[in-house]
XYZ file of N, CA and C in Angstrom:
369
model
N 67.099 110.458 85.309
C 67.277 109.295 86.158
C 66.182 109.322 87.223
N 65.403 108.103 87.257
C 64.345 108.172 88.279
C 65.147 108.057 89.608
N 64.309 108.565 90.883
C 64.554 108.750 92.536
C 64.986 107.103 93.112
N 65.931 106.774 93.535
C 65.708 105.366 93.933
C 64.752 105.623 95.374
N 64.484 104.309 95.308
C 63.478 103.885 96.679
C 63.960 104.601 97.786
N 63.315 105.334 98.374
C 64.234 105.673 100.114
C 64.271 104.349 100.533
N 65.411 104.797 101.185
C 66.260 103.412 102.288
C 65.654 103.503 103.758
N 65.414 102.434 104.462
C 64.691 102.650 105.631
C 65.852 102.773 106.478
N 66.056 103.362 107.633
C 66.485 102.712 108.918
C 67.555 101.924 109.229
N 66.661 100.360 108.606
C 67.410 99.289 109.384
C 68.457 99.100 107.867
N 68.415 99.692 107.001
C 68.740 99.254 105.271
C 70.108 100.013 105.809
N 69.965 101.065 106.329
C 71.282 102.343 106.118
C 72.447 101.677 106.937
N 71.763 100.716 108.255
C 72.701 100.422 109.528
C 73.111 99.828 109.809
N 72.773 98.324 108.964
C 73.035 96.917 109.019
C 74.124 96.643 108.559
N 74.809 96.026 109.476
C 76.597 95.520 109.143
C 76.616 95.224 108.179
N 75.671 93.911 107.838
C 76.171 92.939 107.076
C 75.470 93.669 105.546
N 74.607 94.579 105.874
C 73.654 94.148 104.546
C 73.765 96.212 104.115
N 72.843 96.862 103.488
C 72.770 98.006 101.623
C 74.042 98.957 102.476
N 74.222 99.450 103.917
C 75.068 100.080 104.120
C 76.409 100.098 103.494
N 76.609 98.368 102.998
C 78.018 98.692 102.111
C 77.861 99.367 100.636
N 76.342 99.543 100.481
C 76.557 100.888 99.918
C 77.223 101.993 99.285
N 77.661 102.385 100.631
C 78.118 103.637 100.747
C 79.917 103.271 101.023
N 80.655 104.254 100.198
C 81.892 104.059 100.469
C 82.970 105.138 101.105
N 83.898 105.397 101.507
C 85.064 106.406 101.509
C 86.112 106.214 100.242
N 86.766 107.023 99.512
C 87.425 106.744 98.581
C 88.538 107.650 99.377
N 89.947 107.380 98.983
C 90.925 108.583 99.326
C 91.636 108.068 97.730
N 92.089 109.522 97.974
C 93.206 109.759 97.166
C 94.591 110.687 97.832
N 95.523 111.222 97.223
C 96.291 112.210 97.747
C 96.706 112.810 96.360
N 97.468 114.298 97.077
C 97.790 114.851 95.411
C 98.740 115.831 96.030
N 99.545 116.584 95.378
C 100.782 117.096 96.281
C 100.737 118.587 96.501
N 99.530 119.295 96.407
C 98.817 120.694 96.664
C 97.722 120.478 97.255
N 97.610 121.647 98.134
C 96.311 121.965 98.842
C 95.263 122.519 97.683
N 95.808 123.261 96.837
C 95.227 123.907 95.569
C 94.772 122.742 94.889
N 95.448 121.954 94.589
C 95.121 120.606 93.570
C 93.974 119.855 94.424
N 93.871 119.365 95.783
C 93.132 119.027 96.498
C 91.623 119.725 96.789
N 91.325 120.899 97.023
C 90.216 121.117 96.663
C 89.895 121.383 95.127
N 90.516 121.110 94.594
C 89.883 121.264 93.051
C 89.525 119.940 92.752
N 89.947 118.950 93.015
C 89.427 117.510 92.881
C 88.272 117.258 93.769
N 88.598 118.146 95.296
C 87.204 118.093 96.126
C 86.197 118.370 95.114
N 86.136 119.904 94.632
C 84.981 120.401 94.537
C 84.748 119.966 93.165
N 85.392 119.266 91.961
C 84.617 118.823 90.967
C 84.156 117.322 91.260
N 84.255 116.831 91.983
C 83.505 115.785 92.803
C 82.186 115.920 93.395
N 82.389 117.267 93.721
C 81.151 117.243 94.544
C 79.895 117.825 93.945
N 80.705 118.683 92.404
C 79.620 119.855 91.764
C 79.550 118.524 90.479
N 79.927 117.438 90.751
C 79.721 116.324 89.838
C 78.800 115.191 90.369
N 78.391 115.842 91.895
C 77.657 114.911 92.274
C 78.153 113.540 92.476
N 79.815 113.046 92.494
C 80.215 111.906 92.626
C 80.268 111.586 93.723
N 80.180 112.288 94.625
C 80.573 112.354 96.203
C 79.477 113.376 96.663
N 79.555 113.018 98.063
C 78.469 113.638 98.872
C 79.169 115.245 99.543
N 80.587 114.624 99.883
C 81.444 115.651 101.056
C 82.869 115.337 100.621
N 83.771 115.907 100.429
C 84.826 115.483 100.665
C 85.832 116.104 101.563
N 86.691 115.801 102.259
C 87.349 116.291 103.186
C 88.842 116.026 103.030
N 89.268 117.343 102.700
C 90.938 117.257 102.605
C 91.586 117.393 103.864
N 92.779 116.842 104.172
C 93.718 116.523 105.311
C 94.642 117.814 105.234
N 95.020 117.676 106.764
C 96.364 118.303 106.823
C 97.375 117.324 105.731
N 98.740 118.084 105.403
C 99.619 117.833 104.528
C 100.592 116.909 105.356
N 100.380 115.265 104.764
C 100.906 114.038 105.678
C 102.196 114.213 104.390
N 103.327 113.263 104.904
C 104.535 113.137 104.930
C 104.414 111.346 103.853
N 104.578 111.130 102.394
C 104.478 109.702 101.753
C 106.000 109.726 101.422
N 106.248 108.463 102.119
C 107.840 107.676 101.419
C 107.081 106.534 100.525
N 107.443 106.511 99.624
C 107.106 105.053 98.360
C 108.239 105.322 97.765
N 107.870 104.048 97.163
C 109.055 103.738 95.868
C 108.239 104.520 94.672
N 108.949 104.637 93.839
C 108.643 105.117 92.489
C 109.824 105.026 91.445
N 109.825 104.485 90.499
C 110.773 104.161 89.578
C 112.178 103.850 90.260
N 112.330 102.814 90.827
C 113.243 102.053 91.509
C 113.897 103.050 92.354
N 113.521 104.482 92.921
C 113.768 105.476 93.755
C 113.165 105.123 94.957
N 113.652 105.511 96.023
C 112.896 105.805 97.181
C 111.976 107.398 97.870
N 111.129 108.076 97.814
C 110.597 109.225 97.594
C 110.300 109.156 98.560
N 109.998 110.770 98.970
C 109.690 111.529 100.226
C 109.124 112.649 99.549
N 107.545 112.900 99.848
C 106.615 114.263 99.566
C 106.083 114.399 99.974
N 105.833 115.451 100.189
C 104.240 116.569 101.101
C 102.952 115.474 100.319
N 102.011 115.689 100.345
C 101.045 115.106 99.861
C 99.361 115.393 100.833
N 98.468 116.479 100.089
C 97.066 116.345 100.987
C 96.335 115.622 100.044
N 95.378 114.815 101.870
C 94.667 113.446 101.419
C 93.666 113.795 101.331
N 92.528 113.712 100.711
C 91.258 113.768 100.392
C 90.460 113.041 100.084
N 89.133 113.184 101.133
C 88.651 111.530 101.169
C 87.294 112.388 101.010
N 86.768 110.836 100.033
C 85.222 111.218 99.796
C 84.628 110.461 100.270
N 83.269 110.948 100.468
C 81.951 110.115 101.019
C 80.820 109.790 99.686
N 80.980 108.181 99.486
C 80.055 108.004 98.458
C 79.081 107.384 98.429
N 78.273 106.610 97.289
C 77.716 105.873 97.057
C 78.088 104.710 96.162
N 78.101 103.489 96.651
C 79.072 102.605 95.869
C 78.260 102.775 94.437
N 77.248 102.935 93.857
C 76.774 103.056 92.547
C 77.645 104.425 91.527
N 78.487 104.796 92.911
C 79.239 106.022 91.972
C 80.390 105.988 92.076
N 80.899 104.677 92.302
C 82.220 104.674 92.220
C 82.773 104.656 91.151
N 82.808 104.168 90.012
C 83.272 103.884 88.780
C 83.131 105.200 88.218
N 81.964 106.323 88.305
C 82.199 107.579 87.597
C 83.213 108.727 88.582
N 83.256 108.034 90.069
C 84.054 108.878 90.819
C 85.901 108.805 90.430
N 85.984 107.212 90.306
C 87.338 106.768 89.616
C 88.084 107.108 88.544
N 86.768 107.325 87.644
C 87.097 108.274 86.219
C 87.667 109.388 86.235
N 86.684 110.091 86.942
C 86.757 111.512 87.114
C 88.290 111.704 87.939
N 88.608 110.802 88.899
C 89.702 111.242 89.585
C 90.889 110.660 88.255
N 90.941 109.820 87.703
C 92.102 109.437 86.857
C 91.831 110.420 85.836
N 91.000 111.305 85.476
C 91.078 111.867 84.400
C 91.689 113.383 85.071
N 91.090 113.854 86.212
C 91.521 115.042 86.845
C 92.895 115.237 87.246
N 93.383 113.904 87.953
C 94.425 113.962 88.619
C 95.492 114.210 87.719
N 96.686 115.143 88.367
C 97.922 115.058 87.305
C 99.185 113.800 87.627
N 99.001 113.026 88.731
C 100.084 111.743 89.137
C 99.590 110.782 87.733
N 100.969 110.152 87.118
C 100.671 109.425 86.561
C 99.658 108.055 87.168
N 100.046 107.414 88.215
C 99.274 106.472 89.094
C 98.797 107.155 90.485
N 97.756 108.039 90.468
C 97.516 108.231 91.336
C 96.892 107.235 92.320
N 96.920 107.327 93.610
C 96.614 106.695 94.870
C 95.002 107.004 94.929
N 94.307 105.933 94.623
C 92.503 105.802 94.671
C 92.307 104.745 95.222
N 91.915 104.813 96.873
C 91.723 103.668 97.449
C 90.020 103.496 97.784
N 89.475 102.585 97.860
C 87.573 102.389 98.597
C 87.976 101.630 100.044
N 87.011 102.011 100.808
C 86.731 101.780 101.663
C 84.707 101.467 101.857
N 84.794 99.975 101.840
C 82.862 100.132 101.839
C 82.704 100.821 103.956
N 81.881 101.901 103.883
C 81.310 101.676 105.184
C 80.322 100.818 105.590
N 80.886 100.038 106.850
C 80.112 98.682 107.894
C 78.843 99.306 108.082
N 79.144 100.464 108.634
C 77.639 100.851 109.388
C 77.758 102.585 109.081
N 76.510 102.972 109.402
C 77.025 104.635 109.546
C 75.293 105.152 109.813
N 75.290 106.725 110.421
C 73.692 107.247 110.774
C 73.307 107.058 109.679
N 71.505 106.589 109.813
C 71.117 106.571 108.984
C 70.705 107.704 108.601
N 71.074 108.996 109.155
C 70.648 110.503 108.468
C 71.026 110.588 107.362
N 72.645 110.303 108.140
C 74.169 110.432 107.209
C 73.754 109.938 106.470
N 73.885 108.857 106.041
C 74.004 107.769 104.600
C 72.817 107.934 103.963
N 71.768 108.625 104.445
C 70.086 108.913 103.851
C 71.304 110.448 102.851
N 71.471 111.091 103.662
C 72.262 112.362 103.071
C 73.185 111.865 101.907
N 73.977 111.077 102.375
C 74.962 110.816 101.304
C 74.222 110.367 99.949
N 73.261 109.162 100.032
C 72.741 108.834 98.810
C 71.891 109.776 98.451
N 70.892 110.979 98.943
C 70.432 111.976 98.317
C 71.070 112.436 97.490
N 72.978 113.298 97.754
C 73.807 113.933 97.119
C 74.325 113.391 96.211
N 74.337 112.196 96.055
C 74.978 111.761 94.916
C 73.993 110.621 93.865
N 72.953 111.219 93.610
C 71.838 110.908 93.198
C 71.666 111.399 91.805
């Protein structure tokens, strides 16, 4: 795969304009164990730049006409929107929830170090 163009500056920072780019994805999964293992084949997959697992938050949902209560750590990645679709894969194929929770988030703005970094890593 050829190098894309470096991004200037004003490309990385601009509200409106390539910064949406770059995305946050979360998911959750109901181990700390299960959670960095989705981190780190994300990241040794190059789908993500960083990912960062949470302290262990508290999910009530419905699920099969039940009402549920579970531990659950969240883990959020830093991407490149050109890698979302192989990041999505990878998490529906990794994950053991039948419907796991895969949300995007495009980032508005962000350093342009950062987001120079992020699209290096997932290149």
């Amino acid at each position: 795969m050829a190098d894309p163009e470096p991004l200037q500056p004003a490309e990385l920072t601009d509200p409106g304009g390539p910064s949406a780019r770059f995305l946050t994805v979360m998911t959750t999964i109901d181990s700390a164990r299960k959670a960095e293992r989705l981190a780190r084949g994300a990241i040794e997959g190059r789908l993500a730049a960083c990912a960062q697992i949470g302290a262990p938050v508290t999910s009530v949902y419905r699920w099969e006409n039940a009402v549920e209560t579970g531990q659950e750590w969240q883990v959020l990645f830093k991407t490149a929107a050109a890698r979302y679709e192989a990041l999505e894969a990878y998490l529906l194929d990794a994950h053991d929830y039948e419907t796991p929770e895969i949300i995007a988030t495009p980032i508005a703005r962000g350093g342009a170090g950062y987001l120079a970094w992020v699209a290096k890593e997932t290149n």
